Short mmCIF file of N, CA and C in Angstrom, two decimals:
data_model
loop_
_atom_site.label_atom_id
_atom_site.label_comp_id
_atom_site.label_asym_id
_atom_site.label_seq_id
_atom_site.Cartn_x
_atom_site.Cartn_y
_atom_site.Cartn_z
N UNK D 1 0.81 -1.19 0.00
CA UNK D 1 0.00 0.00 0.00
C UNK D 1 0.86 1.26 0.00
N UNK D 2 2.06 1.16 0.56
CA UNK D 2 2.95 2.31 0.62
C UNK D 2 3.31 2.80 -0.79
N UNK D 3 3.51 1.87 -1.73
CA UNK D 3 3.83 2.25 -3.11
C UNK D 3 2.67 2.97 -3.78
N UNK D 4 1.45 2.52 -3.52
CA UNK D 4 0.28 3.17 -4.10
C UNK D 4 0.14 4.61 -3.59
N UNK D 5 0.44 4.83 -2.31
CA UNK D 5 0.38 6.18 -1.74
C UNK D 5 1.44 7.07 -2.41
N UNK D 6 2.63 6.52 -2.64
CA UNK D 6 3.68 7.26 -3.32
C UNK D 6 3.27 7.59 -4.75
N UNK D 7 2.67 6.63 -5.43
CA UNK D 7 2.19 6.86 -6.80
C UNK D 7 1.14 7.95 -6.81
N UNK D 8 0.20 7.91 -5.88
CA UNK D 8 -0.87 8.90 -5.82
C UNK D 8 -0.31 10.30 -5.56
N UNK D 9 0.66 10.41 -4.64
CA UNK D 9 1.27 11.71 -4.37
C UNK D 9 2.01 12.23 -5.59
N UNK D 10 2.72 11.34 -6.28
CA UNK D 10 3.46 11.74 -7.48
C UNK D 10 2.51 12.18 -8.58
N UNK D 11 1.43 11.44 -8.77
CA UNK D 11 0.46 11.81 -9.80
C UNK D 11 -0.24 13.12 -9.46
N UNK D 12 -0.42 13.39 -8.17
CA UNK D 12 -1.02 14.65 -7.76
C UNK D 12 -0.10 15.82 -8.12
N UNK D 13 1.20 15.63 -7.93
CA UNK D 13 2.19 16.65 -8.31
C UNK D 13 2.17 16.86 -9.82
N UNK D 14 2.15 15.75 -10.58
CA UNK D 14 2.12 15.86 -12.04
C UNK D 14 0.82 16.50 -12.53
N UNK D 15 -0.26 16.27 -11.81
CA UNK D 15 -1.53 16.92 -12.17
C UNK D 15 -1.38 18.43 -12.06
N UNK D 16 -0.79 18.89 -10.96
CA UNK D 16 -0.59 20.33 -10.78
C UNK D 16 0.39 20.89 -11.80
N UNK D 17 1.47 20.16 -12.06
CA UNK D 17 2.45 20.63 -13.05
C UNK D 17 1.84 20.70 -14.45
N UNK D 18 1.02 19.71 -14.80
CA UNK D 18 0.40 19.75 -16.14
C UNK D 18 -0.59 20.89 -16.23
N UNK D 19 -1.29 21.20 -15.14
CA UNK D 19 -2.20 22.36 -15.13
C UNK D 19 -1.41 23.65 -15.33
N UNK D 20 -0.31 23.79 -14.62
CA UNK D 20 0.54 24.97 -14.74
C UNK D 20 1.10 25.10 -16.16
N UNK D 21 1.61 24.00 -16.71
CA UNK D 21 2.16 24.03 -18.06
C UNK D 21 1.07 24.35 -19.09
N UNK D 22 -0.14 23.83 -18.87
CA UNK D 22 -1.25 24.12 -19.78
C UNK D 22 -1.56 25.62 -19.76
N UNK D 23 -1.63 26.20 -18.59
CA UNK D 23 -1.93 27.63 -18.47
C UNK D 23 -0.84 28.46 -19.14
N UNK D 24 0.42 28.11 -18.88
CA UNK D 24 1.54 28.84 -19.49
C UNK D 24 1.49 28.72 -21.02
N UNK D 25 1.18 27.54 -21.53
CA UNK D 25 1.11 27.33 -22.98
C UNK D 25 -0.01 28.15 -23.60
N UNK D 26 -1.17 28.18 -22.95
CA UNK D 26 -2.28 28.96 -23.49
C UNK D 26 -2.00 30.46 -23.40
N UNK D 27 -1.31 30.89 -22.34
CA UNK D 27 -0.91 32.30 -22.24
C UNK D 27 0.09 32.64 -23.34
N UNK D 28 1.03 31.73 -23.60
CA UNK D 28 2.00 31.96 -24.68
C UNK D 28 1.30 32.06 -26.03
N UNK D 29 0.31 31.18 -26.26
CA UNK D 29 -0.45 31.24 -27.51
C UNK D 29 -1.21 32.56 -27.62
N UNK D 30 -1.82 32.99 -26.53
CA UNK D 30 -2.56 34.25 -26.53
C UNK D 30 -1.64 35.44 -26.74
N UNK D 31 -0.47 35.40 -26.12
CA UNK D 31 0.50 36.49 -26.29
C UNK D 31 1.01 36.55 -27.73
N UNK D 32 1.29 35.39 -28.30
CA UNK D 32 1.73 35.36 -29.70
C UNK D 32 0.63 35.85 -30.62
N UNK D 33 -0.61 35.49 -30.31
CA UNK D 33 -1.74 35.96 -31.12
C UNK D 33 -1.91 37.47 -30.99
N UNK D 34 -1.77 37.99 -29.79
CA UNK D 34 -1.84 39.43 -29.58
C UNK D 34 -0.71 40.13 -30.33
N UNK D 35 0.48 39.58 -30.24
CA UNK D 35 1.61 40.14 -30.99
C UNK D 35 1.37 40.09 -32.49
N UNK D 36 0.77 39.00 -32.96
CA UNK D 36 0.44 38.87 -34.37
C UNK D 36 -0.54 39.96 -34.81
N UNK D 37 -1.55 40.19 -33.99
CA UNK D 37 -2.53 41.24 -34.32
C UNK D 37 -1.87 42.62 -34.32
N UNK D 38 -0.97 42.86 -33.38
CA UNK D 38 -0.26 44.14 -33.35
C UNK D 38 0.62 44.34 -34.58
N UNK D 39 1.32 43.29 -34.98
CA UNK D 39 2.18 43.38 -36.16
C UNK D 39 1.35 43.60 -37.42
N UNK D 40 0.22 42.91 -37.52
CA UNK D 40 -0.65 43.10 -38.68
C UNK D 40 -1.17 44.53 -38.70
N UNK D 41 -1.58 45.05 -37.55
CA UNK D 41 -2.03 46.44 -37.45
C UNK D 41 -0.92 47.39 -37.86
N UNK D 42 0.27 47.10 -37.39
CA UNK D 42 1.42 47.96 -37.67
C UNK D 42 1.71 47.99 -39.17
N UNK D 43 1.69 46.81 -39.80
CA UNK D 43 2.03 46.74 -41.22
C UNK D 43 0.93 47.31 -42.11
N UNK D 44 -0.32 47.18 -41.70
CA UNK D 44 -1.41 47.57 -42.58
C UNK D 44 -1.78 49.05 -42.47
N UNK D 45 -1.16 49.76 -41.51
CA UNK D 45 -1.49 51.17 -41.31
C UNK D 45 -2.98 51.30 -41.03
N UNK D 46 -3.48 50.41 -40.17
CA UNK D 46 -4.90 50.25 -39.91
C UNK D 46 -5.51 51.35 -39.07
N UNK D 47 -6.26 50.96 -38.06
CA UNK D 47 -7.10 51.88 -37.28
C UNK D 47 -6.30 53.02 -36.66
N UNK D 48 -5.14 52.73 -36.15
CA UNK D 48 -4.38 53.77 -35.46
C UNK D 48 -3.64 54.68 -36.43
N UNK D 49 -3.33 54.19 -37.63
CA UNK D 49 -2.78 55.02 -38.68
C UNK D 49 -1.32 55.41 -38.53
N UNK D 50 -0.54 54.67 -37.75
CA UNK D 50 0.87 55.05 -37.63
C UNK D 50 1.83 53.94 -38.03
N UNK D 51 1.31 52.86 -38.54
CA UNK D 51 2.16 51.70 -38.84
C UNK D 51 3.24 51.96 -39.86
N UNK D 52 2.87 52.40 -41.04
CA UNK D 52 3.85 52.57 -42.11
C UNK D 52 4.82 53.70 -41.83
N UNK D 53 4.37 54.74 -41.14
CA UNK D 53 5.29 55.84 -40.83
C UNK D 53 6.36 55.38 -39.85
N UNK D 54 5.98 54.54 -38.88
CA UNK D 54 6.98 54.00 -37.95
C UNK D 54 7.91 53.06 -38.68
N UNK D 55 7.37 52.25 -39.61
CA UNK D 55 8.22 51.34 -40.39
C UNK D 55 9.22 52.13 -41.22
N UNK D 56 8.79 53.25 -41.79
CA UNK D 56 9.70 54.09 -42.57
C UNK D 56 10.77 54.69 -41.68
N UNK D 57 10.39 55.07 -40.47
CA UNK D 57 11.33 55.65 -39.52
C UNK D 57 12.39 54.63 -39.09
N UNK D 58 11.97 53.38 -38.89
CA UNK D 58 12.92 52.35 -38.44
C UNK D 58 13.69 51.71 -39.59
N UNK D 59 13.28 51.99 -40.82
CA UNK D 59 13.97 51.41 -41.97
C UNK D 59 13.51 50.01 -42.31
N UNK D 60 12.46 49.53 -41.67
CA UNK D 60 11.93 48.21 -41.93
C UNK D 60 10.97 48.29 -43.11
N UNK D 61 11.11 47.36 -44.04
CA UNK D 61 10.24 47.38 -45.21
C UNK D 61 9.11 46.37 -45.11
N UNK D 62 9.31 45.32 -44.32
CA UNK D 62 8.29 44.28 -44.24
C UNK D 62 8.31 43.62 -42.87
N UNK D 63 7.14 43.33 -42.40
CA UNK D 63 7.02 42.62 -41.13
C UNK D 63 6.56 41.19 -41.35
N UNK D 64 6.61 40.72 -42.57
CA UNK D 64 6.16 39.36 -42.87
C UNK D 64 6.91 38.29 -42.10
N UNK D 65 8.23 38.41 -41.89
CA UNK D 65 8.90 37.39 -41.07
C UNK D 65 8.34 37.31 -39.65
N UNK D 66 7.99 38.45 -39.08
CA UNK D 66 7.41 38.45 -37.73
C UNK D 66 6.02 37.82 -37.75
N UNK D 67 5.24 38.14 -38.76
CA UNK D 67 3.90 37.55 -38.88
C UNK D 67 4.02 36.04 -39.01
N UNK D 68 4.93 35.60 -39.84
CA UNK D 68 5.15 34.16 -40.05
C UNK D 68 5.55 33.46 -38.75
N UNK D 69 6.52 34.01 -38.05
CA UNK D 69 7.01 33.40 -36.81
C UNK D 69 5.93 33.39 -35.74
N UNK D 70 5.19 34.48 -35.60
CA UNK D 70 4.15 34.55 -34.57
C UNK D 70 2.99 33.60 -34.88
N UNK D 71 2.61 33.50 -36.14
CA UNK D 71 1.54 32.57 -36.52
C UNK D 71 1.96 31.13 -36.24
N UNK D 72 3.20 30.82 -36.56
CA UNK D 72 3.72 29.48 -36.27
C UNK D 72 3.76 29.23 -34.75
N UNK D 73 4.17 30.24 -33.99
CA UNK D 73 4.22 30.10 -32.53
C UNK D 73 2.84 29.87 -31.93
N UNK D 74 1.82 30.52 -32.49
CA UNK D 74 0.45 30.30 -32.01
C UNK D 74 0.07 28.83 -32.17
N UNK D 75 0.35 28.27 -33.34
CA UNK D 75 0.01 26.87 -33.61
C UNK D 75 0.75 25.94 -32.65
N UNK D 76 2.04 26.16 -32.48
CA UNK D 76 2.84 25.28 -31.62
C UNK D 76 2.43 25.39 -30.15
N UNK D 77 2.17 26.61 -29.68
CA UNK D 77 1.78 26.79 -28.28
C UNK D 77 0.39 26.21 -28.01
N UNK D 78 -0.54 26.36 -28.95
CA UNK D 78 -1.86 25.76 -28.78
C UNK D 78 -1.77 24.24 -28.72
N UNK D 79 -0.92 23.67 -29.55
CA UNK D 79 -0.72 22.22 -29.53
C UNK D 79 -0.19 21.76 -28.17
N UNK D 80 0.81 22.45 -27.67
CA UNK D 80 1.36 22.10 -26.36
C UNK D 80 0.29 22.24 -25.27
N UNK D 81 -0.47 23.32 -25.33
CA UNK D 81 -1.52 23.52 -24.34
C UNK D 81 -2.56 22.42 -24.35
N UNK D 82 -2.96 21.99 -25.54
CA UNK D 82 -3.94 20.91 -25.65
C UNK D 82 -3.38 19.59 -25.11
N UNK D 83 -2.11 19.31 -25.40
CA UNK D 83 -1.51 18.08 -24.88
C UNK D 83 -1.44 18.11 -23.35
N UNK D 84 -1.09 19.26 -22.78
CA UNK D 84 -1.08 19.37 -21.32
C UNK D 84 -2.49 19.26 -20.75
N UNK D 85 -3.49 19.75 -21.47
CA UNK D 85 -4.88 19.60 -21.04
C UNK D 85 -5.27 18.12 -20.98
N UNK D 86 -4.90 17.37 -22.02
CA UNK D 86 -5.21 15.93 -22.03
C UNK D 86 -4.47 15.20 -20.91
N UNK D 87 -3.23 15.58 -20.63
CA UNK D 87 -2.48 14.97 -19.53
C UNK D 87 -3.14 15.31 -18.20
N UNK D 88 -3.55 16.57 -18.02
CA UNK D 88 -4.23 16.97 -16.79
C UNK D 88 -5.51 16.17 -16.59
N UNK D 89 -6.27 15.96 -17.67
CA UNK D 89 -7.49 15.16 -17.56
C UNK D 89 -7.19 13.74 -17.11
N UNK D 90 -6.10 13.16 -17.63
CA UNK D 90 -5.74 11.81 -17.20
C UNK D 90 -5.41 11.80 -15.71
N UNK D 91 -4.57 12.74 -15.27
CA UNK D 91 -4.19 12.77 -13.85
C UNK D 91 -5.41 13.00 -12.96
N UNK D 92 -6.34 13.81 -13.42
CA UNK D 92 -7.57 14.04 -12.65
C UNK D 92 -8.37 12.75 -12.53
N UNK D 93 -8.50 12.01 -13.62
CA UNK D 93 -9.22 10.73 -13.61
C UNK D 93 -8.51 9.73 -12.71
N UNK D 94 -7.19 9.69 -12.80
CA UNK D 94 -6.42 8.74 -11.99
C UNK D 94 -6.59 9.05 -10.52
N UNK D 95 -6.58 10.33 -10.15
CA UNK D 95 -6.78 10.70 -8.75
C UNK D 95 -8.16 10.29 -8.27
N UNK D 96 -9.18 10.43 -9.13
CA UNK D 96 -10.54 10.04 -8.75
C UNK D 96 -10.65 8.52 -8.60
N UNK D 97 -9.95 7.76 -9.47
CA UNK D 97 -10.00 6.30 -9.40
C UNK D 97 -9.19 5.77 -8.21
N UNK D 98 -8.15 6.49 -7.82
CA UNK D 98 -7.34 6.06 -6.69
C UNK D 98 -6.24 5.08 -7.07
N UNK D 99 -6.14 4.74 -8.34
CA UNK D 99 -5.10 3.83 -8.81
C UNK D 99 -4.92 4.03 -10.31
N UNK D 100 -3.70 3.85 -10.79
CA UNK D 100 -3.49 3.93 -12.24
C UNK D 100 -3.90 2.64 -12.96
N UNK D 101 -4.17 1.60 -12.18
CA UNK D 101 -4.44 0.29 -12.76
C UNK D 101 -5.93 0.07 -13.01
N UNK D 102 -6.45 0.85 -13.94
CA UNK D 102 -7.83 0.68 -14.40
C UNK D 102 -7.80 0.61 -15.92
N UNK D 103 -8.77 -0.07 -16.47
CA UNK D 103 -8.82 -0.18 -17.94
C UNK D 103 -9.11 1.17 -18.58
N UNK D 104 -9.99 1.97 -17.97
CA UNK D 104 -10.30 3.29 -18.55
C UNK D 104 -9.08 4.21 -18.48
N UNK D 105 -8.35 4.16 -17.37
CA UNK D 105 -7.13 4.96 -17.25
C UNK D 105 -6.06 4.52 -18.25
N UNK D 106 -5.93 3.21 -18.43
CA UNK D 106 -4.95 2.71 -19.40
C UNK D 106 -5.33 3.13 -20.82
N UNK D 107 -6.63 3.12 -21.11
CA UNK D 107 -7.08 3.58 -22.43
C UNK D 107 -6.78 5.07 -22.62
N UNK D 108 -6.96 5.83 -21.55
CA UNK D 108 -6.66 7.27 -21.62
C UNK D 108 -5.17 7.50 -21.85
N UNK D 109 -4.32 6.73 -21.20
CA UNK D 109 -2.88 6.87 -21.39
C UNK D 109 -2.49 6.50 -22.82
N UNK D 110 -3.08 5.43 -23.35
CA UNK D 110 -2.79 5.05 -24.74
C UNK D 110 -3.21 6.17 -25.69
N UNK D 111 -4.39 6.73 -25.47
CA UNK D 111 -4.86 7.83 -26.29
C UNK D 111 -3.92 9.04 -26.18
N UNK D 112 -3.46 9.33 -24.97
CA UNK D 112 -2.51 10.42 -24.78
C UNK D 112 -1.21 10.15 -25.51
N UNK D 113 -0.75 8.90 -25.49
CA UNK D 113 0.46 8.53 -26.22
C UNK D 113 0.33 8.75 -27.72
N UNK D 114 -0.81 8.36 -28.27
CA UNK D 114 -1.04 8.56 -29.70
C UNK D 114 -1.10 10.06 -30.03
N UNK D 115 -1.80 10.82 -29.18
CA UNK D 115 -1.89 12.27 -29.39
C UNK D 115 -0.52 12.93 -29.26
N UNK D 116 0.32 12.41 -28.36
CA UNK D 116 1.66 12.97 -28.16
C UNK D 116 2.54 12.73 -29.38
N UNK D 117 2.27 11.69 -30.12
CA UNK D 117 3.02 11.44 -31.36
C UNK D 117 2.44 12.27 -32.50
N UNK D 118 1.12 12.27 -32.65
CA UNK D 118 0.49 12.84 -33.84
C UNK D 118 0.38 14.37 -33.79
N UNK D 119 -0.08 14.91 -32.67
CA UNK D 119 -0.36 16.36 -32.62
C UNK D 119 0.87 17.23 -32.87
N UNK D 120 2.03 16.96 -32.25
CA UNK D 120 3.20 17.78 -32.57
C UNK D 120 3.64 17.63 -34.03
N UNK D 121 3.48 16.44 -34.58
CA UNK D 121 3.82 16.24 -35.99
C UNK D 121 2.92 17.09 -36.88
N UNK D 122 1.63 17.11 -36.59
CA UNK D 122 0.70 17.94 -37.37
C UNK D 122 1.03 19.42 -37.19
N UNK D 123 1.36 19.83 -35.96
CA UNK D 123 1.70 21.23 -35.70
C UNK D 123 2.95 21.64 -36.48
N UNK D 124 3.94 20.77 -36.55
CA UNK D 124 5.16 21.08 -37.29
C UNK D 124 4.85 21.17 -38.80
N UNK D 125 3.99 20.30 -39.29
CA UNK D 125 3.61 20.36 -40.71
C UNK D 125 2.88 21.67 -41.00
N UNK D 126 1.95 22.06 -40.12
CA UNK D 126 1.24 23.33 -40.30
C UNK D 126 2.22 24.50 -40.26
N UNK D 127 3.17 24.47 -39.34
CA UNK D 127 4.17 25.52 -39.25
C UNK D 127 5.04 25.57 -40.50
N UNK D 128 5.39 24.41 -41.03
CA UNK D 128 6.18 24.37 -42.26
C UNK D 128 5.39 24.95 -43.44
N UNK D 129 4.09 24.68 -43.47
CA UNK D 129 3.24 25.25 -44.51
C UNK D 129 3.18 26.77 -44.36
N UNK D 130 3.07 27.24 -43.13
CA UNK D 130 3.05 28.69 -42.88
C UNK D 130 4.34 29.32 -43.38
N UNK D 131 5.47 28.72 -43.04
CA UNK D 131 6.75 29.26 -43.51
C UNK D 131 6.84 29.21 -45.03
N UNK D 132 6.31 28.18 -45.65
CA UNK D 132 6.32 28.09 -47.11
C UNK D 132 5.43 29.15 -47.74
N UNK D 133 4.26 29.39 -47.14
CA UNK D 133 3.35 30.41 -47.67
C UNK D 133 3.97 31.80 -47.62
N UNK D 134 4.80 32.06 -46.62
CA UNK D 134 5.45 33.36 -46.51
C UNK D 134 6.80 33.37 -47.23
N UNK D 135 7.11 32.28 -47.90
CA UNK D 135 8.36 32.15 -48.66
C UNK D 135 9.59 32.36 -47.77
N UNK D 136 9.50 31.86 -46.55
CA UNK D 136 10.61 31.98 -45.61
C UNK D 136 11.48 30.72 -45.72
N UNK D 137 12.74 30.94 -45.92
CA UNK D 137 13.65 29.81 -46.11
C UNK D 137 14.29 29.34 -44.80
N UNK D 138 14.36 30.21 -43.83
CA UNK D 138 15.07 29.86 -42.59
C UNK D 138 14.10 29.46 -41.49
N UNK D 139 13.28 28.45 -41.76
CA UNK D 139 12.37 27.93 -40.74
C UNK D 139 13.18 27.26 -39.64
N UNK D 140 12.69 27.33 -38.41
CA UNK D 140 13.41 26.67 -37.31
C UNK D 140 13.57 25.16 -37.57
N UNK D 141 14.59 24.60 -36.99
CA UNK D 141 14.83 23.17 -37.13
C UNK D 141 14.01 22.43 -36.10
N UNK D 142 12.90 21.83 -36.54
CA UNK D 142 12.00 21.13 -35.63
C UNK D 142 12.37 19.65 -35.60
N UNK D 143 12.38 19.08 -34.43
CA UNK D 143 12.60 17.66 -34.28
C UNK D 143 11.48 17.09 -33.41
N UNK D 144 10.87 16.04 -33.89
CA UNK D 144 9.78 15.41 -33.13
C UNK D 144 10.23 14.13 -32.46
N UNK D 145 11.52 13.91 -32.36
CA UNK D 145 12.02 12.68 -31.76
C UNK D 145 11.55 12.52 -30.32
N UNK D 146 11.56 13.60 -29.56
CA UNK D 146 11.17 13.53 -28.15
C UNK D 146 9.69 13.16 -28.02
N UNK D 147 8.84 13.78 -28.83
CA UNK D 147 7.41 13.48 -28.73
C UNK D 147 7.11 12.06 -29.20
N UNK D 148 7.84 11.57 -30.18
CA UNK D 148 7.62 10.19 -30.63
C UNK D 148 8.04 9.21 -29.54
N UNK D 149 9.20 9.43 -28.95
CA UNK D 149 9.68 8.53 -27.88
C UNK D 149 8.74 8.59 -26.68
N UNK D 150 8.31 9.80 -26.29
CA UNK D 150 7.38 9.93 -25.17
C UNK D 150 6.04 9.26 -25.48
N UNK D 151 5.56 9.42 -26.70
CA UNK D 151 4.31 8.77 -27.10
C UNK D 151 4.40 7.26 -27.02
N UNK D 152 5.51 6.72 -27.50
CA UNK D 152 5.70 5.26 -27.44
C UNK D 152 5.79 4.80 -25.99
N UNK D 153 6.48 5.58 -25.14
CA UNK D 153 6.58 5.23 -23.71
C UNK D 153 5.20 5.24 -23.06
N UNK D 154 4.36 6.21 -23.42
CA UNK D 154 3.01 6.25 -22.86
C UNK D 154 2.16 5.07 -23.33
N UNK D 155 2.32 4.69 -24.58
CA UNK D 155 1.59 3.52 -25.10
C UNK D 155 2.03 2.26 -24.36
N UNK D 156 3.34 2.12 -24.15
CA UNK D 156 3.85 0.96 -23.40
C UNK D 156 3.37 1.00 -21.95
N UNK D 157 3.33 2.18 -21.35
CA UNK D 157 2.82 2.30 -19.98
C UNK D 157 1.35 1.89 -19.92
N UNK D 158 0.59 2.19 -20.97
CA UNK D 158 -0.83 1.81 -20.98
C UNK D 158 -0.96 0.28 -20.97
N UNK D 159 -0.05 -0.41 -21.64
CA UNK D 159 -0.07 -1.88 -21.61
C UNK D 159 0.20 -2.40 -20.20
N UNK D 160 1.15 -1.77 -19.51
CA UNK D 160 1.46 -2.16 -18.13
C UNK D 160 0.26 -1.89 -17.23
N UNK D 161 -0.40 -0.74 -17.42
CA UNK D 161 -1.56 -0.41 -16.60
C UNK D 161 -2.73 -1.35 -16.88
N UNK D 162 -2.89 -1.76 -18.14
CA UNK D 162 -3.93 -2.76 -18.47
C UNK D 162 -3.63 -4.08 -17.74
N UNK D 163 -2.37 -4.47 -17.78
CA UNK D 163 -1.97 -5.71 -17.12
C UNK D 163 -2.21 -5.61 -15.61
N UNK D 164 -1.86 -4.46 -15.02
CA UNK D 164 -2.10 -4.26 -13.60
C UNK D 164 -3.59 -4.30 -13.26
N UNK D 165 -4.43 -3.75 -14.14
CA UNK D 165 -5.88 -3.79 -13.92
C UNK D 165 -6.39 -5.23 -13.97
N UNK D 166 -5.85 -6.03 -14.89
CA UNK D 166 -6.23 -7.44 -14.97
C UNK D 166 -5.82 -8.19 -13.70
N UNK D 167 -4.60 -7.91 -13.20
CA UNK D 167 -4.14 -8.56 -11.97
C UNK D 167 -5.01 -8.17 -10.78
N UNK D 168 -5.40 -6.90 -10.71
CA UNK D 168 -6.28 -6.45 -9.62
C UNK D 168 -7.62 -7.17 -9.68
N UNK D 169 -8.17 -7.33 -10.89
CA UNK D 169 -9.44 -8.03 -11.05
C UNK D 169 -9.30 -9.49 -10.61
N UNK D 170 -8.19 -10.13 -11.00
CA UNK D 170 -7.96 -11.52 -10.61
C UNK D 170 -7.83 -11.64 -9.10
N UNK D 171 -7.14 -10.69 -8.48
CA UNK D 171 -6.96 -10.72 -7.04
C UNK D 171 -8.29 -10.55 -6.32
N UNK D 172 -9.14 -9.65 -6.81
CA UNK D 172 -10.44 -9.46 -6.20
C UNK D 172 -11.32 -10.69 -6.35
N UNK D 173 -11.25 -11.37 -7.51
CA UNK D 173 -12.02 -12.59 -7.73
C UNK D 173 -11.53 -13.72 -6.85
N UNK D 174 -10.22 -13.81 -6.63
CA UNK D 174 -9.64 -14.86 -5.81
C UNK D 174 -10.00 -14.69 -4.35
N UNK D 175 -10.05 -13.45 -3.89
CA UNK D 175 -10.33 -13.20 -2.48
C UNK D 175 -11.81 -13.34 -2.14
N UNK D 176 -12.67 -13.44 -3.12
CA UNK D 176 -14.12 -13.58 -2.86
C UNK D 176 -14.45 -14.92 -2.38
#
């Protein structure tokens, strides 16, 4: 029972950390979006009417690289925020169940593992398309190796949790 208490305390900490990371990711996405709107306003000489005059003063001819980078950052930060949201939901469910060894929890972990592999890959593809649309050649070097390895680890953990749930069911049937 001591190990289960340690697991529960650890999962409670991870629940809080995933909530914090989710909030930070969504704030980063919102900040990038706000910056994007400001840059678009600045470049278009829109409502405030001082964009192009400031650009002429600073010697800048185009803000398209900033628009491209900020749009890409919005996509990547939203993806991270959603992944942290899904992780937080798993930790919340696990805390309610009182054990990670449930079939529904194991299914949630497997789903999180698949999302951890697929969602960052899709976000990187969308970001690459954004950079291509703006004709930007110096796109950041994105690597999804970490998300793929983490996704595979989560899928493997789901198998262990399924096995643990089966053992718990067998133990309960034996003790009856």
